[in-house]
Amino acid sequence: MTRTRSLFSLCKATLAATALMAAPLLLSGCGFKPLYGEEKGGVDVSAELQDIYVANIPQRFGQQLRLALQSQMAADGPEDPHKYKLVVQPTISAEAIDIHGDNTTGRTRMLATARWQLLTIEQTPQLVTQGYTQTLDGYTNTYEQYFAQALNMESVRGRVAQALGEQVTQQVATWFKTHSTPAAIPDDQPKTFYPSPNVISDTDKGAPMEQEGADAIPDMATGRAPIDTGD
């Protein structure tokens, strides 16, 4: 019985391995092509990514994002950035959710965005393509453990930087592969402003106004505040 069970397990493993080996062939028949895979006569996306110089991004969060982009674009090969320059402008903000009766919050949610432009490296740089991406993350507040709270915030910012880096890298790689237009930068959307009840006006120009956030909700409604990224 033990031998029969062993033979049965071996057959299952063999069938599973065969299915995995045949999967790319089946998917290729459906038009599926790996984003970073090599293709005869096609663009070598990995080589193009290694030709990208990631411009300096100010402040600590910018450094984390730049390191993530450099690592993901270089992949398993050395960088050789002499063809393109990637300019990234990230933002990160936090909002308080799960607000308690004593005005403390049980969780902090972070929203990060990144606008990027890919330029040629030459005397007169030309815009190749551009895009926009965003991601969400968060952590549970532990007010009685200040060190743990600081570690939680740093961990989330590191994860957010990695997530933004992956998304930007994927968008750039997709453009090299298909030349399809990346996500639009939401600059053309009309801006909405709300009267701020927490600020006393010191002029005769009317009540102070507050602009909506990235999620179309004003800061005053959620407790959102800008993150100090200068540490």
PDB file of C-alpha atoms in Angstrom:
ATOM      1  CA  MET A   1       0.000   0.000   0.000  1.00  0.00           C
ATOM      2  CA  THR A   2       2.870   2.322   0.798  1.00  0.00           C
ATOM      3  CA  ARG A   3       4.462   1.571  -2.566  1.00  0.00           C
ATOM      4  CA  THR A   4       1.170   2.248  -4.363  1.00  0.00           C
ATOM      5  CA  ARG A   5       0.831   5.548  -2.561  1.00  0.00           C
ATOM      6  CA  SER A   6       4.408   6.512  -3.493  1.00  0.00           C
ATOM      7  CA  LEU A   7       3.780   5.681  -7.160  1.00  0.00           C
ATOM      8  CA  PHE A   8       0.561   7.686  -7.062  1.00  0.00           C
ATOM      9  CA  SER A   9       2.384  10.694  -5.564  1.00  0.00           C
ATOM     10  CA  LEU A  10       5.113  10.397  -8.197  1.00  0.00           C
ATOM     11  CA  CYS A  11       2.518  10.362 -10.979  1.00  0.00           C
ATOM     12  CA  LYS A  12       0.817  13.441  -9.534  1.00  0.00           C
ATOM     13  CA  ALA A  13       4.118  15.276  -9.335  1.00  0.00           C
ATOM     14  CA  THR A  14       4.988  14.311 -12.923  1.00  0.00           C
ATOM     15  CA  LEU A  15       1.614  15.468 -14.226  1.00  0.00           C
ATOM     16  CA  ALA A  16       1.918  18.756 -12.320  1.00  0.00           C
ATOM     17  CA  ALA A  17       5.402  19.397 -13.715  1.00  0.00           C
ATOM     18  CA  THR A  18       4.204  18.597 -17.233  1.00  0.00           C
ATOM     19  CA  ALA A  19       1.286  20.992 -16.837  1.00  0.00           C
ATOM     20  CA  LEU A  20       3.621  23.776 -15.672  1.00  0.00           C
ATOM     21  CA  MET A  21       5.951  23.193 -18.615  1.00  0.00           C
ATOM     22  CA  ALA A  22       3.059  23.224 -21.068  1.00  0.00           C
ATOM     23  CA  ALA A  23       1.377  26.299 -19.575  1.00  0.00           C
ATOM     24  CA  PRO A  24       3.525  28.889 -21.451  1.00  0.00           C
ATOM     25  CA  LEU A  25       2.798  27.120 -24.739  1.00  0.00           C
ATOM     26  CA  LEU A  26      -0.936  27.099 -24.081  1.00  0.00           C
ATOM     27  CA  LEU A  27      -0.926  30.737 -22.999  1.00  0.00           C
ATOM     28  CA  SER A  28       1.159  31.800 -26.010  1.00  0.00           C
ATOM     29  CA  GLY A  29      -1.535  30.316 -28.205  1.00  0.00           C
ATOM     30  CA  CYS A  30      -4.005  32.683 -26.549  1.00  0.00           C
ATOM     31  CA  GLY A  31      -1.816  35.704 -27.296  1.00  0.00           C
ATOM     32  CA  PHE A  32      -0.164  35.870 -23.845  1.00  0.00           C
ATOM     33  CA  LYS A  33       3.437  37.039 -23.837  1.00  0.00           C
ATOM     34  CA  PRO A  34       5.615  37.503 -20.724  1.00  0.00           C
ATOM     35  CA  LEU A  35       6.328  41.185 -20.102  1.00  0.00           C
ATOM     36  CA  TYR A  36      10.033  40.668 -19.377  1.00  0.00           C
ATOM     37  CA  GLY A  37      10.517  37.626 -21.608  1.00  0.00           C
ATOM     38  CA  GLU A  38      12.788  37.623 -24.633  1.00  0.00           C
ATOM     39  CA  GLU A  39      11.091  37.497 -28.010  1.00  0.00           C
ATOM     40  CA  LYS A  40      12.686  37.036 -31.396  1.00  0.00           C
ATOM     41  CA  GLY A  41      12.530  40.330 -33.273  1.00  0.00           C
ATOM     42  CA  GLY A  42      10.961  42.059 -30.270  1.00  0.00           C
ATOM     43  CA  VAL A  43      12.155  44.615 -27.742  1.00  0.00           C
ATOM     44  CA  ASP A  44      14.440  43.364 -24.979  1.00  0.00           C
ATOM     45  CA  VAL A  45      12.575  45.045 -22.125  1.00  0.00           C
ATOM     46  CA  SER A  46      15.115  44.067 -19.449  1.00  0.00           C
ATOM     47  CA  ALA A  47      17.964  45.612 -21.447  1.00  0.00           C
ATOM     48  CA  GLU A  48      15.973  48.809 -21.983  1.00  0.00           C
ATOM     49  CA  LEU A  49      15.228  49.082 -18.254  1.00  0.00           C
ATOM     50  CA  GLN A  50      18.934  48.765 -17.453  1.00  0.00           C
ATOM     51  CA  ASP A  51      19.566  51.756 -19.742  1.00  0.00           C
ATOM     52  CA  ILE A  52      17.473  54.025 -17.478  1.00  0.00           C
ATOM     53  CA  TYR A  53      19.116  56.429 -15.058  1.00  0.00           C
ATOM     54  CA  VAL A  54      16.810  57.182 -12.113  1.00  0.00           C
ATOM     55  CA  ALA A  55      17.198  60.852 -11.254  1.00  0.00           C
ATOM     56  CA  ASN A  56      17.680  61.867  -7.632  1.00  0.00           C
ATOM     57  CA  ILE A  57      14.445  62.125  -5.621  1.00  0.00           C
ATOM     58  CA  PRO A  58      14.642  64.488  -2.613  1.00  0.00           C
ATOM     59  CA  GLN A  59      14.064  63.533   1.030  1.00  0.00           C
ATOM     60  CA  ARG A  60      14.030  60.179   2.794  1.00  0.00           C
ATOM     61  CA  PHE A  61      10.958  58.694   1.118  1.00  0.00           C
ATOM     62  CA  GLY A  62      12.351  59.758  -2.246  1.00  0.00           C
ATOM     63  CA  GLN A  63      15.608  57.947  -1.472  1.00  0.00           C
ATOM     64  CA  GLN A  64      13.683  54.777  -0.626  1.00  0.00           C
ATOM     65  CA  LEU A  65      11.698  54.999  -3.854  1.00  0.00           C
ATOM     66  CA  ARG A  66      14.827  55.635  -5.932  1.00  0.00           C
ATOM     67  CA  LEU A  67      16.602  52.626  -4.438  1.00  0.00           C
ATOM     68  CA  ALA A  68      13.548  50.471  -5.161  1.00  0.00           C
ATOM     69  CA  LEU A  69      13.444  51.667  -8.781  1.00  0.00           C
ATOM     70  CA  GLN A  70      17.172  51.113  -9.300  1.00  0.00           C
ATOM     71  CA  SER A  71      16.960  47.582  -7.892  1.00  0.00           C
ATOM     72  CA  GLN A  72      13.861  46.607  -9.883  1.00  0.00           C
ATOM     73  CA  MET A  73      15.034  48.057 -13.177  1.00  0.00           C
ATOM     74  CA  ALA A  74      18.510  46.548 -12.918  1.00  0.00           C
ATOM     75  CA  ALA A  75      16.989  43.099 -12.132  1.00  0.00           C
ATOM     76  CA  ASP A  76      19.785  40.502 -12.040  1.00  0.00           C
ATOM     77  CA  GLY A  77      22.170  42.434 -14.272  1.00  0.00           C
ATOM     78  CA  PRO A  78      24.404  45.504 -13.883  1.00  0.00           C
ATOM     79  CA  GLU A  79      23.006  48.948 -14.589  1.00  0.00           C
ATOM     80  CA  ASP A  80      24.202  50.801 -17.669  1.00  0.00           C
ATOM     81  CA  PRO A  81      22.128  53.986 -17.645  1.00  0.00           C
ATOM     82  CA  HIS A  82      23.168  55.980 -20.681  1.00  0.00           C
ATOM     83  CA  LYS A  83      20.022  56.096 -22.822  1.00  0.00           C
ATOM     84  CA  TYR A  84      17.106  57.357 -20.701  1.00  0.00           C
ATOM     85  CA  LYS A  85      16.490  59.353 -17.543  1.00  0.00           C
ATOM     86  CA  LEU A  86      13.506  58.674 -15.273  1.00  0.00           C
ATOM     87  CA  VAL A  87      12.184  61.636 -13.302  1.00  0.00           C
ATOM     88  CA  VAL A  88       9.774  60.708 -10.503  1.00  0.00           C
ATOM     89  CA  GLN A  89       7.771  63.065  -8.281  1.00  0.00           C
ATOM     90  CA  PRO A  90       6.242  61.155  -5.346  1.00  0.00           C
ATOM     91  CA  THR A  91       3.839  62.370  -2.677  1.00  0.00           C
ATOM     92  CA  ILE A  92       2.828  60.617   0.522  1.00  0.00           C
ATOM     93  CA  SER A  93       0.145  61.567   3.013  1.00  0.00           C
ATOM     94  CA  ALA A  94      -1.504  59.965   6.030  1.00  0.00           C
ATOM     95  CA  GLU A  95      -5.057  59.967   7.288  1.00  0.00           C
ATOM     96  CA  ALA A  96      -6.488  58.899  10.616  1.00  0.00           C
ATOM     97  CA  ILE A  97      -9.202  56.254  10.487  1.00  0.00           C
ATOM     98  CA  ASP A  98     -10.984  54.310  13.239  1.00  0.00           C
ATOM     99  CA  ILE A  99     -11.376  57.473  15.359  1.00  0.00           C
ATOM    100  CA  HIS A 100     -12.215  56.781  19.012  1.00  0.00           C
ATOM    101  CA  GLY A 101     -14.246  58.781  21.506  1.00  0.00           C
ATOM    102  CA  ASP A 102     -11.125  60.299  23.082  1.00  0.00           C
ATOM    103  CA  ASN A 103     -10.067  61.600  19.627  1.00  0.00           C
ATOM    104  CA  THR A 104      -7.340  58.974  19.227  1.00  0.00           C
ATOM    105  CA  THR A 105      -7.275  56.693  16.215  1.00  0.00           C
ATOM    106  CA  GLY A 106      -6.738  52.982  15.910  1.00  0.00           C
ATOM    107  CA  ARG A 107      -5.211  53.009  12.458  1.00  0.00           C
ATOM    108  CA  THR A 108      -3.269  55.275  10.126  1.00  0.00           C
ATOM    109  CA  ARG A 109      -3.676  54.866   6.391  1.00  0.00           C
ATOM    110  CA  MET A 110      -1.084  56.135   3.938  1.00  0.00           C
ATOM    111  CA  LEU A 111      -1.777  57.205   0.377  1.00  0.00           C
ATOM    112  CA  ALA A 112       1.206  57.588  -1.939  1.00  0.00           C
ATOM    113  CA  THR A 113       1.296  58.731  -5.554  1.00  0.00           C
ATOM    114  CA  ALA A 114       4.040  58.994  -8.134  1.00  0.00           C
ATOM    115  CA  ARG A 115       4.155  60.993 -11.347  1.00  0.00           C
ATOM    116  CA  TRP A 116       6.961  59.985 -13.653  1.00  0.00           C
ATOM    117  CA  GLN A 117       8.498  61.072 -16.941  1.00  0.00           C
ATOM    118  CA  LEU A 118      10.918  59.142 -19.126  1.00  0.00           C
ATOM    119  CA  LEU A 119      13.328  61.418 -20.996  1.00  0.00           C
ATOM    120  CA  THR A 120      16.141  60.807 -23.440  1.00  0.00           C
ATOM    121  CA  ILE A 121      19.703  61.562 -22.335  1.00  0.00           C
ATOM    122  CA  GLU A 122      21.047  64.052 -24.839  1.00  0.00           C
ATOM    123  CA  GLN A 123      21.853  67.740 -25.122  1.00  0.00           C
ATOM    124  CA  THR A 124      18.179  68.536 -25.658  1.00  0.00           C
ATOM    125  CA  PRO A 125      16.233  65.852 -23.744  1.00  0.00           C
ATOM    126  CA  GLN A 126      13.016  64.646 -25.372  1.00  0.00           C
ATOM    127  CA  LEU A 127       9.985  63.355 -23.482  1.00  0.00           C
ATOM    128  CA  VAL A 128       9.502  59.677 -24.347  1.00  0.00           C
ATOM    129  CA  THR A 129       6.483  58.860 -22.192  1.00  0.00           C
ATOM    130  CA  GLN A 130       4.985  59.643 -18.800  1.00  0.00           C
ATOM    131  CA  GLY A 131       2.547  58.147 -16.329  1.00  0.00           C
ATOM    132  CA  TYR A 132       0.948  58.172 -12.914  1.00  0.00           C
ATOM    133  CA  THR A 133       0.345  55.583 -10.203  1.00  0.00           C
ATOM    134  CA  GLN A 134      -0.767  55.378  -6.590  1.00  0.00           C
ATOM    135  CA  THR A 135      -0.909  52.884  -3.743  1.00  0.00           C
ATOM    136  CA  LEU A 136      -2.401  52.499  -0.257  1.00  0.00           C
ATOM    137  CA  ASP A 137      -1.042  50.955   2.930  1.00  0.00           C
ATOM    138  CA  GLY A 138      -1.430  51.474   6.654  1.00  0.00           C
ATOM    139  CA  TYR A 139      -0.516  50.442  10.186  1.00  0.00           C
ATOM    140  CA  THR A 140      -2.197  50.000  13.558  1.00  0.00           C
ATOM    141  CA  ASN A 141      -1.404  52.704  16.100  1.00  0.00           C
ATOM    142  CA  THR A 142       0.261  51.702  19.362  1.00  0.00           C
ATOM    143  CA  TYR A 143       0.419  54.910  21.388  1.00  0.00           C
ATOM    144  CA  GLU A 144       1.749  53.180  24.490  1.00  0.00           C
ATOM    145  CA  GLN A 145       4.742  51.813  22.563  1.00  0.00           C
ATOM    146  CA  TYR A 146       6.469  54.735  20.885  1.00  0.00           C
ATOM    147  CA  PHE A 147       9.380  52.726  19.483  1.00  0.00           C
ATOM    148  CA  ALA A 148       7.026  50.143  17.953  1.00  0.00           C
ATOM    149  CA  GLN A 149       4.935  52.973  16.518  1.00  0.00           C
ATOM    150  CA  ALA A 150       7.965  54.492  14.828  1.00  0.00           C
ATOM    151  CA  LEU A 151       8.971  51.087  13.435  1.00  0.00           C
ATOM    152  CA  ASN A 152       5.465  50.529  12.100  1.00  0.00           C
ATOM    153  CA  MET A 153       5.519  53.853  10.260  1.00  0.00           C
ATOM    154  CA  GLU A 154       8.971  53.218   8.802  1.00  0.00           C
ATOM    155  CA  SER A 155       7.955  49.727   7.672  1.00  0.00           C
ATOM    156  CA  VAL A 156       4.872  51.059   5.910  1.00  0.00           C
ATOM    157  CA  ARG A 157       6.842  53.765   4.151  1.00  0.00           C
ATOM    158  CA  GLY A 158       9.329  51.144   2.981  1.00  0.00           C
ATOM    159  CA  ARG A 159       6.514  48.942   1.646  1.00  0.00           C
ATOM    160  CA  VAL A 160       4.886  51.909  -0.069  1.00  0.00           C
ATOM    161  CA  ALA A 161       8.177  52.845  -1.746  1.00  0.00           C
ATOM    162  CA  GLN A 162       8.583  49.264  -2.981  1.00  0.00           C
ATOM    163  CA  ALA A 163       5.002  49.152  -4.265  1.00  0.00           C
ATOM    164  CA  LEU A 164       5.345  52.462  -6.125  1.00  0.00           C
ATOM    165  CA  GLY A 165       8.666  51.320  -7.575  1.00  0.00           C
ATOM    166  CA  GLU A 166       7.126  48.082  -8.844  1.00  0.00           C
ATOM    167  CA  GLN A 167       4.203  49.911 -10.432  1.00  0.00           C
ATOM    168  CA  VAL A 168       6.366  52.541 -12.136  1.00  0.00           C
ATOM    169  CA  THR A 169       8.761  49.849 -13.386  1.00  0.00           C
ATOM    170  CA  GLN A 170       5.858  47.827 -14.738  1.00  0.00           C
ATOM    171  CA  GLN A 171       4.357  50.846 -16.506  1.00  0.00           C
ATOM    172  CA  VAL A 172       7.689  51.736 -18.105  1.00  0.00           C
ATOM    173  CA  ALA A 173       8.268  48.108 -19.129  1.00  0.00           C
ATOM    174  CA  THR A 174       4.778  47.914 -20.606  1.00  0.00           C
ATOM    175  CA  TRP A 175       5.482  51.007 -22.695  1.00  0.00           C
ATOM    176  CA  PHE A 176       8.699  49.476 -24.046  1.00  0.00           C
ATOM    177  CA  LYS A 177       6.793  46.291 -24.887  1.00  0.00           C
ATOM    178  CA  THR A 178       3.605  47.723 -26.396  1.00  0.00           C
ATOM    179  CA  HIS A 179       4.052  51.510 -26.630  1.00  0.00           C
ATOM    180  CA  SER A 180       0.592  51.787 -25.096  1.00  0.00           C
ATOM    181  CA  THR A 181      -0.214  54.964 -23.182  1.00  0.00           C
ATOM    182  CA  PRO A 182       0.346  54.601 -19.390  1.00  0.00           C
ATOM    183  CA  ALA A 183      -2.109  55.814 -16.772  1.00  0.00           C
ATOM    184  CA  ALA A 184      -3.096  59.428 -17.313  1.00  0.00           C
ATOM    185  CA  ILE A 185      -1.862  62.074 -14.919  1.00  0.00           C
ATOM    186  CA  PRO A 186      -4.994  63.515 -13.270  1.00  0.00           C
ATOM    187  CA  ASP A 187      -4.080  67.160 -13.796  1.00  0.00           C
ATOM    188  CA  ASP A 188      -6.962  68.004 -16.074  1.00  0.00           C
ATOM    189  CA  GLN A 189      -9.595  67.103 -13.493  1.00  0.00           C
ATOM    190  CA  PRO A 190     -11.510  70.052 -12.001  1.00  0.00           C
ATOM    191  CA  LYS A 191     -10.471  70.890  -8.457  1.00  0.00           C
ATOM    192  CA  THR A 192     -13.055  71.056  -5.689  1.00  0.00           C
ATOM    193  CA  PHE A 193     -12.683  73.270  -2.639  1.00  0.00           C
ATOM    194  CA  TYR A 194     -14.576  73.195   0.646  1.00  0.00           C
ATOM    195  CA  PRO A 195     -14.911  75.886   3.337  1.00  0.00           C
ATOM    196  CA  SER A 196     -12.673  75.020   6.275  1.00  0.00           C
ATOM    197  CA  PRO A 197     -14.527  75.369   9.604  1.00  0.00           C
ATOM    198  CA  ASN A 198     -11.339  75.055  11.651  1.00  0.00           C
ATOM    199  CA  VAL A 199      -9.541  78.151  10.375  1.00  0.00           C
ATOM    200  CA  ILE A 200     -10.466  81.726  11.189  1.00  0.00           C
ATOM    201  CA  SER A 201     -10.243  84.031   8.228  1.00  0.00           C
ATOM    202  CA  ASP A 202      -7.881  87.000   8.662  1.00  0.00           C
ATOM    203  CA  THR A 203      -8.865  88.724   5.419  1.00  0.00           C
ATOM    204  CA  ASP A 204     -12.008  90.045   3.785  1.00  0.00           C
ATOM    205  CA  LYS A 205     -11.746  87.619   0.860  1.00  0.00           C
ATOM    206  CA  GLY A 206     -14.163  85.104   2.329  1.00  0.00           C
ATOM    207  CA  ALA A 207     -13.889  81.877   4.294  1.00  0.00           C
ATOM    208  CA  PRO A 208     -10.687  79.818   4.100  1.00  0.00           C
ATOM    209  CA  MET A 209     -11.020  76.965   1.615  1.00  0.00           C
ATOM    210  CA  GLU A 210      -9.571  73.485   1.609  1.00  0.00           C
ATOM    211  CA  GLN A 211      -8.888  71.449  -1.523  1.00  0.00           C
ATOM    212  CA  GLU A 212     -10.058  67.877  -1.900  1.00  0.00           C
ATOM    213  CA  GLY A 213      -7.553  65.074  -1.451  1.00  0.00           C
ATOM    214  CA  ALA A 214      -6.558  62.367  -3.917  1.00  0.00           C
ATOM    215  CA  ASP A 215      -9.665  60.402  -2.909  1.00  0.00           C
ATOM    216  CA  ALA A 216     -11.976  63.433  -3.448  1.00  0.00           C
ATOM    217  CA  ILE A 217     -12.441  63.848   0.321  1.00  0.00           C
ATOM    218  CA  PRO A 218     -11.197  66.991   2.130  1.00  0.00           C
ATOM    219  CA  ASP A 219      -8.550  66.574   4.814  1.00  0.00           C
ATOM    220  CA  MET A 220     -10.835  67.915   7.529  1.00  0.00           C
ATOM    221  CA  ALA A 221     -13.237  64.982   7.022  1.00  0.00           C
ATOM    222  CA  THR A 222     -10.659  62.267   7.624  1.00  0.00           C
ATOM    223  CA  GLY A 223      -7.907  63.778   9.746  1.00  0.00           C
ATOM    224  CA  ARG A 224      -5.449  63.448   6.886  1.00  0.00           C
ATOM    225  CA  ALA A 225      -2.200  65.341   7.293  1.00  0.00           C
ATOM    226  CA  PRO A 226       0.900  65.696   5.132  1.00  0.00           C
ATOM    227  CA  ILE A 227       3.827  63.442   6.043  1.00  0.00           C
ATOM    228  CA  ASP A 228       7.099  65.070   7.030  1.00  0.00           C
ATOM    229  CA  THR A 229       9.523  63.279   4.716  1.00  0.00           C
ATOM    230  CA  GLY A 230      12.548  65.394   5.574  1.00  0.00           C
ATOM    231  CA  ASP A 231      13.926  63.056   8.236  1.00  0.00           C
TER     232      ASP A 231
END
